[in-house]
PDB file of C-alpha atoms in Angstrom:
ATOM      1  CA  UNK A   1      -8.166   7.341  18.093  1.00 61.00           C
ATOM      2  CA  UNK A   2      -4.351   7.794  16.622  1.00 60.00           C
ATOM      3  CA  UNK A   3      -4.001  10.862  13.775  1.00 56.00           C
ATOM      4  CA  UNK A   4      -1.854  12.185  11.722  1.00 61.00           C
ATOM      5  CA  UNK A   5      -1.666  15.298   9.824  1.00 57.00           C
ATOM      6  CA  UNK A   6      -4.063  15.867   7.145  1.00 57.00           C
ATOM      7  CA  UNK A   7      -2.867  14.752   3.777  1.00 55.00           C
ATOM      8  CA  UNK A   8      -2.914  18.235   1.310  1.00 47.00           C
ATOM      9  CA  UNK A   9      -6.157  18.067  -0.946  1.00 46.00           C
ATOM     10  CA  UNK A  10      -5.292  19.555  -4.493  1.00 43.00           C
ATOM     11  CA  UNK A  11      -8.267  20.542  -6.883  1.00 42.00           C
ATOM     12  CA  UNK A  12      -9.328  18.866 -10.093  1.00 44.00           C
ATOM     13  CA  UNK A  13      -7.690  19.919 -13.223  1.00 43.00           C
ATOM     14  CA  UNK A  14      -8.055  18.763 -16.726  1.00 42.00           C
ATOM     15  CA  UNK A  15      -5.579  21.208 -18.023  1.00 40.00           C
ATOM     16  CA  UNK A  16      -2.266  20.168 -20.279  1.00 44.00           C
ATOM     17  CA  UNK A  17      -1.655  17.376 -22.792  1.00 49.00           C
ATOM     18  CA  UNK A  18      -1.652  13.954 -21.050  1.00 47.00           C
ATOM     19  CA  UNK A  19       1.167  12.892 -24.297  1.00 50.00           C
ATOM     20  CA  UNK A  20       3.119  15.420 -22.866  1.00 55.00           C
ATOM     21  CA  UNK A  21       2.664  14.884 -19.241  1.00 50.00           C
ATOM     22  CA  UNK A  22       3.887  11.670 -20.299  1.00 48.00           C
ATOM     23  CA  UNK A  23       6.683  12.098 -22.148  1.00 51.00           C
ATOM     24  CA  UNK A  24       8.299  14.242 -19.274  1.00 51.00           C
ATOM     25  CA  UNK A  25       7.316  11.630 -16.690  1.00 52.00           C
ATOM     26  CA  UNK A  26       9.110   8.869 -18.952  1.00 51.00           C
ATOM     27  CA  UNK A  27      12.246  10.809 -21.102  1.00 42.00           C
ATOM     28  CA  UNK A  28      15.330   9.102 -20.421  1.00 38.00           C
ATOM     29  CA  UNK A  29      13.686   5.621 -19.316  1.00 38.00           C
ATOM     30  CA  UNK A  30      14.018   4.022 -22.444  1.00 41.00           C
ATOM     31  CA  UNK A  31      11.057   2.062 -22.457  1.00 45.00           C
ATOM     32  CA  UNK A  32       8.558   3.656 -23.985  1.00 52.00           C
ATOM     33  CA  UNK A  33       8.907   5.458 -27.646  1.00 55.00           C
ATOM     34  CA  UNK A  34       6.945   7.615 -28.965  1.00 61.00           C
ATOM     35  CA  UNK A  35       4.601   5.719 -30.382  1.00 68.00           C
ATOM     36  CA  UNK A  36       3.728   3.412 -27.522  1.00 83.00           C
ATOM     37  CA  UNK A  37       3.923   7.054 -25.439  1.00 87.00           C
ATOM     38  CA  UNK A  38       0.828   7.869 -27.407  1.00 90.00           C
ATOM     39  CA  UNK A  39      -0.815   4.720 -27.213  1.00 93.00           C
ATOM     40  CA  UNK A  40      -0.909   5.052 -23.841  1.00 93.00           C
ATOM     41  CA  UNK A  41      -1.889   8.819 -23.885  1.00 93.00           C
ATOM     42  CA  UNK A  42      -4.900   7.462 -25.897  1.00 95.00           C
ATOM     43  CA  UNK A  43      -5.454   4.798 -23.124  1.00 96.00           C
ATOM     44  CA  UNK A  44      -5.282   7.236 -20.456  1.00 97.00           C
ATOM     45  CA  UNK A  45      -7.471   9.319 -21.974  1.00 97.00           C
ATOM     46  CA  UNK A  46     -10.219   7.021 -22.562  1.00 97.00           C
ATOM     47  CA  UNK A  47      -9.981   6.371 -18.390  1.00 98.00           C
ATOM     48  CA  UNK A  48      -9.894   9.485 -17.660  1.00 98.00           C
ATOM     49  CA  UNK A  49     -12.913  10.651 -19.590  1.00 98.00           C
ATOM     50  CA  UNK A  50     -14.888   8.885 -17.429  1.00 98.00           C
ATOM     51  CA  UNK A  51     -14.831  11.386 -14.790  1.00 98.00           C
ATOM     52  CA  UNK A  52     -16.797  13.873 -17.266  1.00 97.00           C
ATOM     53  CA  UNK A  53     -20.234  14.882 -16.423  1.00 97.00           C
ATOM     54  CA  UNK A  54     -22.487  12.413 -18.326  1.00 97.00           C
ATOM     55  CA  UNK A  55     -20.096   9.864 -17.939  1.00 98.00           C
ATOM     56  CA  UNK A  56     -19.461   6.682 -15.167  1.00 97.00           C
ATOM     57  CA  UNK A  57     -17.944   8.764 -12.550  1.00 98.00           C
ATOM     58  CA  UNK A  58     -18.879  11.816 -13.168  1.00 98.00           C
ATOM     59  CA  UNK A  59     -21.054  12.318 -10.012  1.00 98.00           C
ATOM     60  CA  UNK A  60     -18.107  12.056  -7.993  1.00 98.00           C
ATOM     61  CA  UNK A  61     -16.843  15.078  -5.989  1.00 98.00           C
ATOM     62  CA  UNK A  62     -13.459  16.846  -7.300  1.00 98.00           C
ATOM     63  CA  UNK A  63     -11.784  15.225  -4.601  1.00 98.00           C
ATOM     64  CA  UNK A  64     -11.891  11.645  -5.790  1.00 98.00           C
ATOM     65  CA  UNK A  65     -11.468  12.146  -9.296  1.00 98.00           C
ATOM     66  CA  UNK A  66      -8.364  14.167  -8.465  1.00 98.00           C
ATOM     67  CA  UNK A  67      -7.051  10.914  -7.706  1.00 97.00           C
ATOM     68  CA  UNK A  68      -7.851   9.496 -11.407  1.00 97.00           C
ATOM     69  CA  UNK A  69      -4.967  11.386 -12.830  1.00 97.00           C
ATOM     70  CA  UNK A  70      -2.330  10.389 -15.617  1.00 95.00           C
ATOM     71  CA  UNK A  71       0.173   8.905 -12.805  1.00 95.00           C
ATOM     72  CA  UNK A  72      -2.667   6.971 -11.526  1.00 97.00           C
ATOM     73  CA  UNK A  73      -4.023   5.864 -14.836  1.00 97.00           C
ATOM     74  CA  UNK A  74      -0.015   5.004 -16.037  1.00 95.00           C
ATOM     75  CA  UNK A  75       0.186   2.605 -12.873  1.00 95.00           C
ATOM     76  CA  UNK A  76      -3.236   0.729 -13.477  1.00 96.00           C
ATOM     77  CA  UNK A  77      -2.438   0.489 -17.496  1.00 95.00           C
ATOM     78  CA  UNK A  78       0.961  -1.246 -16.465  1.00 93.00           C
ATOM     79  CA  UNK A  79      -0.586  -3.612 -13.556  1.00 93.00           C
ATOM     80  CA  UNK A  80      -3.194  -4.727 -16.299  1.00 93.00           C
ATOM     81  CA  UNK A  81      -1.229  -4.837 -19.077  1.00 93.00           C
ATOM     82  CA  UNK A  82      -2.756  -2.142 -21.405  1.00 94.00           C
ATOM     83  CA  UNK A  83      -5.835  -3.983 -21.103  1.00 95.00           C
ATOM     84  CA  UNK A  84      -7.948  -0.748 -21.106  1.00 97.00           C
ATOM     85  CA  UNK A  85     -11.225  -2.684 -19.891  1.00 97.00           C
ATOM     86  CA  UNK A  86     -10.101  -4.678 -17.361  1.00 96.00           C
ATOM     87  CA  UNK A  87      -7.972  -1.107 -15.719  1.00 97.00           C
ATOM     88  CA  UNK A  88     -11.678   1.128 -16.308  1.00 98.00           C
ATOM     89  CA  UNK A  89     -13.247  -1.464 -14.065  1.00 97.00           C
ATOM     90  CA  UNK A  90     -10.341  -0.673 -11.675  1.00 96.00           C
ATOM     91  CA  UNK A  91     -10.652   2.607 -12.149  1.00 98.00           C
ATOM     92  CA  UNK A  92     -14.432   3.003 -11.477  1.00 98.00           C
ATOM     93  CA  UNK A  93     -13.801   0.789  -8.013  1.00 96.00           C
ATOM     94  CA  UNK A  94     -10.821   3.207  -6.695  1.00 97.00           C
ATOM     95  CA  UNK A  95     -12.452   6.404  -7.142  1.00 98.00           C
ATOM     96  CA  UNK A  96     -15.698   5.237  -5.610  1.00 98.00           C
ATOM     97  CA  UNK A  97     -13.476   3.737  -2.991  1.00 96.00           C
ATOM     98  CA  UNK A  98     -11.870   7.331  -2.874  1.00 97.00           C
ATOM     99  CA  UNK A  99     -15.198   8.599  -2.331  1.00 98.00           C
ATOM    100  CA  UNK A 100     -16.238   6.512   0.492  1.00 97.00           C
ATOM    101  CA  UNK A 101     -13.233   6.955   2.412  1.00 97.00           C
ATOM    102  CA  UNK A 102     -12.492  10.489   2.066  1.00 98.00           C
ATOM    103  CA  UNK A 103     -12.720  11.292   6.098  1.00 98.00           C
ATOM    104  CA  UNK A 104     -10.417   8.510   6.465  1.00 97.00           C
ATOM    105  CA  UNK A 105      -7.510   9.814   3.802  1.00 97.00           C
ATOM    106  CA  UNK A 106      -7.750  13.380   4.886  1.00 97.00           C
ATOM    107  CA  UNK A 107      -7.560  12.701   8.394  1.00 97.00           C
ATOM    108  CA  UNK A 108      -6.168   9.884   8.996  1.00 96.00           C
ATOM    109  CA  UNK A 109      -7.455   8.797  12.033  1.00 97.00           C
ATOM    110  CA  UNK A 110      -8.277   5.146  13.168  1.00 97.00           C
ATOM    111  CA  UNK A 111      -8.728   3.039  16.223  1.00 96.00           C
ATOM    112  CA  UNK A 112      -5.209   1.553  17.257  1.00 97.00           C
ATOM    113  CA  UNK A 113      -5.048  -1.973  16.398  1.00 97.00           C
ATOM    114  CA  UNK A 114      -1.299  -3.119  16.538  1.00 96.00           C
ATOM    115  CA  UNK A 115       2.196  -1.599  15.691  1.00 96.00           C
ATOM    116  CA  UNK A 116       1.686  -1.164  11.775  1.00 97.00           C
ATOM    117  CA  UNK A 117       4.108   1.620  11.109  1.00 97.00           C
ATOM    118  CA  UNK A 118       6.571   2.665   8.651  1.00 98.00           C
ATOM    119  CA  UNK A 119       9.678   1.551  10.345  1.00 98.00           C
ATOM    120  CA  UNK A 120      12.480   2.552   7.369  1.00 98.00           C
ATOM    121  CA  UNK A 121      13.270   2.511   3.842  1.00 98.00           C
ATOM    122  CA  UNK A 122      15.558  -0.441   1.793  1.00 98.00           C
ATOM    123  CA  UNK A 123      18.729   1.462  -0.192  1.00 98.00           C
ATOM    124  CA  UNK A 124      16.684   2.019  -2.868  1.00 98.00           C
ATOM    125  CA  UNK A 125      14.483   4.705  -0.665  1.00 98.00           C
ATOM    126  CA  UNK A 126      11.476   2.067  -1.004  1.00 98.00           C
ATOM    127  CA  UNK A 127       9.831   2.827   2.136  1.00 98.00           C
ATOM    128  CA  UNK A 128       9.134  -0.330   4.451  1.00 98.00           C
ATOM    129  CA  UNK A 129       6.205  -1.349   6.636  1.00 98.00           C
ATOM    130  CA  UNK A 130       6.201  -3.241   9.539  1.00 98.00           C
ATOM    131  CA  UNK A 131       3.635  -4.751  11.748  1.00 97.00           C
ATOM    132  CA  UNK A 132       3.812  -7.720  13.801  1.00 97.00           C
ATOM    133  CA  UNK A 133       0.674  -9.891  14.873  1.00 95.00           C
ATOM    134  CA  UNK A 134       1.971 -10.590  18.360  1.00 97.00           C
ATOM    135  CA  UNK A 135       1.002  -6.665  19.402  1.00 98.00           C
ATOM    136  CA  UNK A 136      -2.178  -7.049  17.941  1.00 97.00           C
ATOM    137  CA  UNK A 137      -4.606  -5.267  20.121  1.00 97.00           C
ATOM    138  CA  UNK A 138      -8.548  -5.491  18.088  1.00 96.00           C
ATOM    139  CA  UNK A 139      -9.927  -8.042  16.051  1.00 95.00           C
ATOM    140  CA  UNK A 140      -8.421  -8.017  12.007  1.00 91.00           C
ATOM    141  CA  UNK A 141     -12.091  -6.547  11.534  1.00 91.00           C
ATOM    142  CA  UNK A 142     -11.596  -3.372  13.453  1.00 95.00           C
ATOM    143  CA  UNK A 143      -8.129  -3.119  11.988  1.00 95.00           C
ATOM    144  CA  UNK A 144      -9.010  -1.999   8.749  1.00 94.00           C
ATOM    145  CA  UNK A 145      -8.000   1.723   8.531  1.00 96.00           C
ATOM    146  CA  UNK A 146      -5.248   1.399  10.385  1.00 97.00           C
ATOM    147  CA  UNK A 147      -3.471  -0.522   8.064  1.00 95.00           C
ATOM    148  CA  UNK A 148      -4.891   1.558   5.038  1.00 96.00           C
ATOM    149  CA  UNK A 149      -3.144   4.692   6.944  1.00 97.00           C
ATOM    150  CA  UNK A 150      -0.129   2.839   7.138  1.00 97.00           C
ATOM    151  CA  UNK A 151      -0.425   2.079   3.739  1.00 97.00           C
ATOM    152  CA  UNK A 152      -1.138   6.111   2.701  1.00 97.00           C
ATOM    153  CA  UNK A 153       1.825   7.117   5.117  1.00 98.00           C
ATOM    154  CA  UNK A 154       4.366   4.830   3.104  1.00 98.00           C
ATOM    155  CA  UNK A 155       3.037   7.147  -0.401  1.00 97.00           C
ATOM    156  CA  UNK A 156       3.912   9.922   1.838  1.00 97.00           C
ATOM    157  CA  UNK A 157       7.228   8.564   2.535  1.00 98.00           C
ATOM    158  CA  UNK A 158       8.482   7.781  -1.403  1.00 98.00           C
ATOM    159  CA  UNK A 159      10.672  10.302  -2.560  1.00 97.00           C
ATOM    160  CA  UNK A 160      10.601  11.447  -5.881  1.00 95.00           C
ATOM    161  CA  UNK A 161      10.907   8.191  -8.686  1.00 94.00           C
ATOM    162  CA  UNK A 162       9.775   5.787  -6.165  1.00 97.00           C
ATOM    163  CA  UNK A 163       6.491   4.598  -6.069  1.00 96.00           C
ATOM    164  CA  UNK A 164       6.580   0.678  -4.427  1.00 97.00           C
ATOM    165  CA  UNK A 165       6.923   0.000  -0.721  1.00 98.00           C
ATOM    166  CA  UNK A 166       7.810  -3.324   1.199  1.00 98.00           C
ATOM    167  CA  UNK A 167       5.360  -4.504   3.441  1.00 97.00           C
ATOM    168  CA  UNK A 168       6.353  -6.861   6.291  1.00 98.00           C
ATOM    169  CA  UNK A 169       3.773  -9.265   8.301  1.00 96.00           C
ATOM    170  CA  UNK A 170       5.447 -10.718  10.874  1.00 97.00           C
ATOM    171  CA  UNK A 171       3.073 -13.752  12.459  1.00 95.00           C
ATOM    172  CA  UNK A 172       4.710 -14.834  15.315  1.00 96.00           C
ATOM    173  CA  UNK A 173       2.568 -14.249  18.062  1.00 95.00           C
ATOM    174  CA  UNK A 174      -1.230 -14.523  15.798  1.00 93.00           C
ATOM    175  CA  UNK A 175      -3.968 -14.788  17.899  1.00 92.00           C
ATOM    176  CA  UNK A 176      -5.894 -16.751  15.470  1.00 85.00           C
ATOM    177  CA  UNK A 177      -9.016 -16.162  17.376  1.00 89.00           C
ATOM    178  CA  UNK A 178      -8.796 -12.425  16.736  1.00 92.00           C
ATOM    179  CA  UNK A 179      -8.110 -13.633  12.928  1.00 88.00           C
ATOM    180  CA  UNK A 180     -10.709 -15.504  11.683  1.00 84.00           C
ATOM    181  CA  UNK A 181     -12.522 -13.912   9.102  1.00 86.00           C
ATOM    182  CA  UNK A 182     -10.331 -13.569   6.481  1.00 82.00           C
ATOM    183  CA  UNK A 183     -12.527 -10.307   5.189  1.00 87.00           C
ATOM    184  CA  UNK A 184     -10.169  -7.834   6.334  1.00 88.00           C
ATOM    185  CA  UNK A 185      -7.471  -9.268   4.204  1.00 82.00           C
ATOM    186  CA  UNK A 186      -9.897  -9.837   1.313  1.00 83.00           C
ATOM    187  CA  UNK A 187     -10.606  -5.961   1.519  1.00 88.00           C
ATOM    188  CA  UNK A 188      -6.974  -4.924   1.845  1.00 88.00           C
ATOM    189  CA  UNK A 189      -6.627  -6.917  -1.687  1.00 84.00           C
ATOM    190  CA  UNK A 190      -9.471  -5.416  -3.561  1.00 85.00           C
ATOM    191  CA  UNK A 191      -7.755  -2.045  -2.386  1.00 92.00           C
ATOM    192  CA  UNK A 192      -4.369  -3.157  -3.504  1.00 90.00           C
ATOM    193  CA  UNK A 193      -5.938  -4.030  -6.733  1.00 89.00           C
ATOM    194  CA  UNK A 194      -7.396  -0.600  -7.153  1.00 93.00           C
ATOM    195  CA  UNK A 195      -6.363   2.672  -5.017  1.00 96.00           C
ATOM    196  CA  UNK A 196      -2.929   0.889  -4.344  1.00 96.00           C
ATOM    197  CA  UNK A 197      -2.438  -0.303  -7.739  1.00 95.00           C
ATOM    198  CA  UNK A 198       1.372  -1.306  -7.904  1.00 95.00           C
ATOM    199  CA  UNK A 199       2.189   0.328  -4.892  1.00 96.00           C
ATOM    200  CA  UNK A 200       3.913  -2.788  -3.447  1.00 95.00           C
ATOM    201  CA  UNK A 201       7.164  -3.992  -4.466  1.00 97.00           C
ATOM    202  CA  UNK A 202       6.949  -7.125  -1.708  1.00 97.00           C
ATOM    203  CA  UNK A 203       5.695  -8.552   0.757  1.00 95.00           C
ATOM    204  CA  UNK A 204       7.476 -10.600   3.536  1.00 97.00           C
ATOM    205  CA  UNK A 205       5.338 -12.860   5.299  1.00 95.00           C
ATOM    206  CA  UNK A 206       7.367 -13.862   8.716  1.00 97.00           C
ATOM    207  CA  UNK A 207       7.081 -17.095  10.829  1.00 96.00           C
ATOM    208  CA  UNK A 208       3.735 -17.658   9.349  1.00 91.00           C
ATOM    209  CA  UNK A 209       2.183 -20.587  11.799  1.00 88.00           C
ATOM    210  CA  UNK A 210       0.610 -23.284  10.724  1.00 82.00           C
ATOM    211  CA  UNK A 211      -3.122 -22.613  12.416  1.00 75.00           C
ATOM    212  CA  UNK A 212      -2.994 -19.323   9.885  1.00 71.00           C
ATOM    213  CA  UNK A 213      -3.096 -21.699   6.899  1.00 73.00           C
ATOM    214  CA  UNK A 214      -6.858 -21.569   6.643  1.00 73.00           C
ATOM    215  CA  UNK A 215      -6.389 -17.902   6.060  1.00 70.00           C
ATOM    216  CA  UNK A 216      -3.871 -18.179   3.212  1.00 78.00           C
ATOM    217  CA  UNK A 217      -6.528 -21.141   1.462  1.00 80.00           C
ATOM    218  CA  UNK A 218      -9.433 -18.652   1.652  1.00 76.00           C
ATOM    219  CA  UNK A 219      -7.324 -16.028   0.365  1.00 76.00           C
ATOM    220  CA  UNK A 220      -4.770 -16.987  -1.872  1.00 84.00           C
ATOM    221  CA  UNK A 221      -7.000 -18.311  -4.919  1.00 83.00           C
ATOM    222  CA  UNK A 222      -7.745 -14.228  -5.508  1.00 78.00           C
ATOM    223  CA  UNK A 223      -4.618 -13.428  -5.223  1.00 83.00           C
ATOM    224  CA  UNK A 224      -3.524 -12.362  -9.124  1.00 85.00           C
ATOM    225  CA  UNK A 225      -0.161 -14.143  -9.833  1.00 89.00           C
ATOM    226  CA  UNK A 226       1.362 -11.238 -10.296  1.00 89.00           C
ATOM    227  CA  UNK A 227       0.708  -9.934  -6.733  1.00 88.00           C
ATOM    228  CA  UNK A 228       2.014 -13.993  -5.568  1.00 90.00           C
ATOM    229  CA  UNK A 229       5.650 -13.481  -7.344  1.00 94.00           C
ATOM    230  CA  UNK A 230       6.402 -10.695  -4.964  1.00 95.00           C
ATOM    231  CA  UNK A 231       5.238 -12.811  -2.035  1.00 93.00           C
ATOM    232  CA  UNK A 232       7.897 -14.174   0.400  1.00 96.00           C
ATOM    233  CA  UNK A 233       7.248 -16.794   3.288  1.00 95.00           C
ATOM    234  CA  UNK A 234      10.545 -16.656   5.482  1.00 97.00           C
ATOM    235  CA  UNK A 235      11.523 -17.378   8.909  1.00 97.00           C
ATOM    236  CA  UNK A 236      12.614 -14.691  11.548  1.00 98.00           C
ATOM    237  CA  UNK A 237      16.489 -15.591  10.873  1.00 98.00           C
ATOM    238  CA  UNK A 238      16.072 -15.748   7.107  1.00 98.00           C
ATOM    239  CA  UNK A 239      14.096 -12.196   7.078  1.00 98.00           C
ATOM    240  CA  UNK A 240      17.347 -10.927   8.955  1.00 98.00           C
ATOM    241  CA  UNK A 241      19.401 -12.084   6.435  1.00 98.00           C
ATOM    242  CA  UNK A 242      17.301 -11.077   3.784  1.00 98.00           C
ATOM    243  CA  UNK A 243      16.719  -7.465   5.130  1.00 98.00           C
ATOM    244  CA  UNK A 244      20.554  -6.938   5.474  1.00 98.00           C
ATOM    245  CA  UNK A 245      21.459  -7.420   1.965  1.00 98.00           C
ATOM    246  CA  UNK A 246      18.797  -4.937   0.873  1.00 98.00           C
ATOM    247  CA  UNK A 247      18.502  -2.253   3.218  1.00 98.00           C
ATOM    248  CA  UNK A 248      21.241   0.216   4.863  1.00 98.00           C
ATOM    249  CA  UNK A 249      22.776  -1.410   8.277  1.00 98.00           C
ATOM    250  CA  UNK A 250      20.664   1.113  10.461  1.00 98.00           C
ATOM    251  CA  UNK A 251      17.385  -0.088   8.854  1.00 98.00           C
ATOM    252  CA  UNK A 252      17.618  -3.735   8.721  1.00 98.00           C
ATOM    253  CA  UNK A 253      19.211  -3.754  12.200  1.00 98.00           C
ATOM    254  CA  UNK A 254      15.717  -1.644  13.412  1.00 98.00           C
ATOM    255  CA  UNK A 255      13.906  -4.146  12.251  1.00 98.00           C
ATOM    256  CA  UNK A 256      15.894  -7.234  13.747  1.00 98.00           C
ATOM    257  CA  UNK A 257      16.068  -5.543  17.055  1.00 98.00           C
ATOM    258  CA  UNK A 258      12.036  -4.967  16.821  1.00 98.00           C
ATOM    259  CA  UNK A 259      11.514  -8.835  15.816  1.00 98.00           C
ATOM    260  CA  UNK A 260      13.792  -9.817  18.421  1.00 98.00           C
ATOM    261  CA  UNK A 261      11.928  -7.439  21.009  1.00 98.00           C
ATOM    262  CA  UNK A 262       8.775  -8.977  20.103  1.00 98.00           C
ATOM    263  CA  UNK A 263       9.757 -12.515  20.359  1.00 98.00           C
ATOM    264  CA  UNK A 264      11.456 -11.687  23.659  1.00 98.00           C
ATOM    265  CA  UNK A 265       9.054 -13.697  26.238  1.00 96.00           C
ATOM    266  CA  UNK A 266      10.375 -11.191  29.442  1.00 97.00           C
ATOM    267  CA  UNK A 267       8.738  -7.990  27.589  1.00 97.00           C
ATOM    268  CA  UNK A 268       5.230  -6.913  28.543  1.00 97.00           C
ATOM    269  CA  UNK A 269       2.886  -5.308  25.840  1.00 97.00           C
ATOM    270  CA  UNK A 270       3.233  -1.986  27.529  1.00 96.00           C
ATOM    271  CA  UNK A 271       7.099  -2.162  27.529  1.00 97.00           C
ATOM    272  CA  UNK A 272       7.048  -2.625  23.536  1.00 97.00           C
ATOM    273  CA  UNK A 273       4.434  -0.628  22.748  1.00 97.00           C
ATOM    274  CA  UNK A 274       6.411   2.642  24.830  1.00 96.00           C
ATOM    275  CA  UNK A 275       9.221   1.728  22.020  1.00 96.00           C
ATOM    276  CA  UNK A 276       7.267   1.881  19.389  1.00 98.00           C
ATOM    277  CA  UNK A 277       8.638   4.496  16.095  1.00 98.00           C
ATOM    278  CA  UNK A 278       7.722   5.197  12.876  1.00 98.00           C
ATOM    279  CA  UNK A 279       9.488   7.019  10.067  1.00 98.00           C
ATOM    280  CA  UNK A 280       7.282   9.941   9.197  1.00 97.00           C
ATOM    281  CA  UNK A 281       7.787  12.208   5.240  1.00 96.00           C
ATOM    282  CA  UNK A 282      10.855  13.939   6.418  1.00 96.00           C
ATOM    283  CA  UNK A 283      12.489  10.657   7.383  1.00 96.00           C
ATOM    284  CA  UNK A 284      12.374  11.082  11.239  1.00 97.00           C
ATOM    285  CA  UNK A 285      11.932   9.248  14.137  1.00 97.00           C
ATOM    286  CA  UNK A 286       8.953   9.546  15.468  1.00 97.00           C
ATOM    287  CA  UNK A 287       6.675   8.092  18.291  1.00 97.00           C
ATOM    288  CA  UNK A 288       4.384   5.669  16.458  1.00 96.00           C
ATOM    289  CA  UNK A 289       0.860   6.789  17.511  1.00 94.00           C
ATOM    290  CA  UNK A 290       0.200  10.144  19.297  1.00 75.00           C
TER     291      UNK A 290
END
């Protein structure tokens, strides 16, 4: 099993004005006013009484309906448009799935299953994810929480005003043996959808072959067309050229040199997988797993 350090666990609080929360969390972005500010105090409020005792979630421990708060309810309102049905529904299925997954946030442990890793940030300190198919070491269905780690470790990584990360799949190299149930990537959308609501910016999709189709059919159709718009299918050379006009020169050429090392034929698994660095809070090198 690969860990990480415990993510800090902060208590429940339903202390202060959510308008004013608000208005400090948006002054000087110019897109709210006041009155929309308190239409969506008012919307926020009606999600977040549903952690009260009595109420939908209020069974829940402290610990998942910490993670219901104002900055959480702000990004679901946005992804679903003020809709305030439509983000409760959301809302209920991301602190339930808070619930059931508590070992695995606050430990952060997981079977290794590739080279998912946070290998940099673009130059607007959006943290970037890599992992690339041709290290893939268990079945997609064992793969799960190591990509939902990956996932938690890019939140780690945002500095303060950033709250989107790009996620790269590079394909060349799918086993699509190891690949065929497509339920891993249905699950990594319903969490998307909910705990990660609009916590991607993009995602790159690499040298996608064309066995992998069948995946995209059985997926794709639940795939909200918001989530498709930041979907890009690009070839190893345009990725390069792609990740050099948004990212600093030492990040994009990390992540060429790791595409080329995995597509050179000459390197064993073992010989990549001793390279193998992630970028950890402080934005440091470190080894990968372990």
């Amino acid at each position: 099993l690969a860990a990480n350090p415990p993510a800090p666990q902060k208590r429940f609080s339903r202390k202060g004005s959510v308008l004013n929360v608000f208005r400090r969390r948006c002054s000087g972005v110019g897109w709210l006013d006041d009155e929309n500010l308190e239409e969506l105090a008012a919307k926020t409020r009606e999600l977040m009484v549903l952690r009260e005792p009595g109420r939908a979630l209020g069974g829940l421990s402290d610990f998942a309906k910490e993670y219901g708060d104002e900055a959480f309810c702000h990004r679901l309102l946005r992804k679903y448009d003020g809709h305030v049905q439509r983000s409760a529904e959301r809302y209920k299925q991301a602190l339930r799935w808070t619930e059931s997954h508590r070992e695995l946030i606050t430990t952060r442990r997981f079977a290794l299953a590739g080279d998912s890793r946070v290998i940099g940030a673009d130059s607007a300190q959006r943290p970037i994810v890599y992992m690339c198919m041709r290290n893939q070491l268990l079945p997609g269905t064992q793969g799960l929480d190591q990509n939902l780690v990956c996932m938690l470790q890019s939140i780690d990584n945002m500095p303060l005003g950033v709250h989107t990360a790009t996620h790269i799949w590079d394909l060349h190299g799918m086993s699509v043996r190891m690949n065929m149930n497509p339920t891993p990537v249905a699950q990594m959308l319903q969490a998307a959808e909910g705990y990660f609501a609009e916590r991607m910016h993009q995602l790159i999709i690499i040298d996608m072959p064309r066995l992998a189709g069948f995946l995209k059919d059985a997926v794709w159709p639940l795939v909200p067309e918001r989530t498709r718009q930041k979907v890009k299918f690009l070839t190893a050379r345009e990725a390069a050229a792609y990740l050099a006009s948004e990212c600093p020169a030492e990040v994009s050429g990390r992540i060429v040199a790791v595409m080329d090392q995995n597509r050179d034929t000459k390197l064993s698994l073992e010989a990549r997988r001793a390279t193998w660095m992630r970028v950890d809070a402080r934005g440091e090198l470190v080894p990968a797993f372990g």
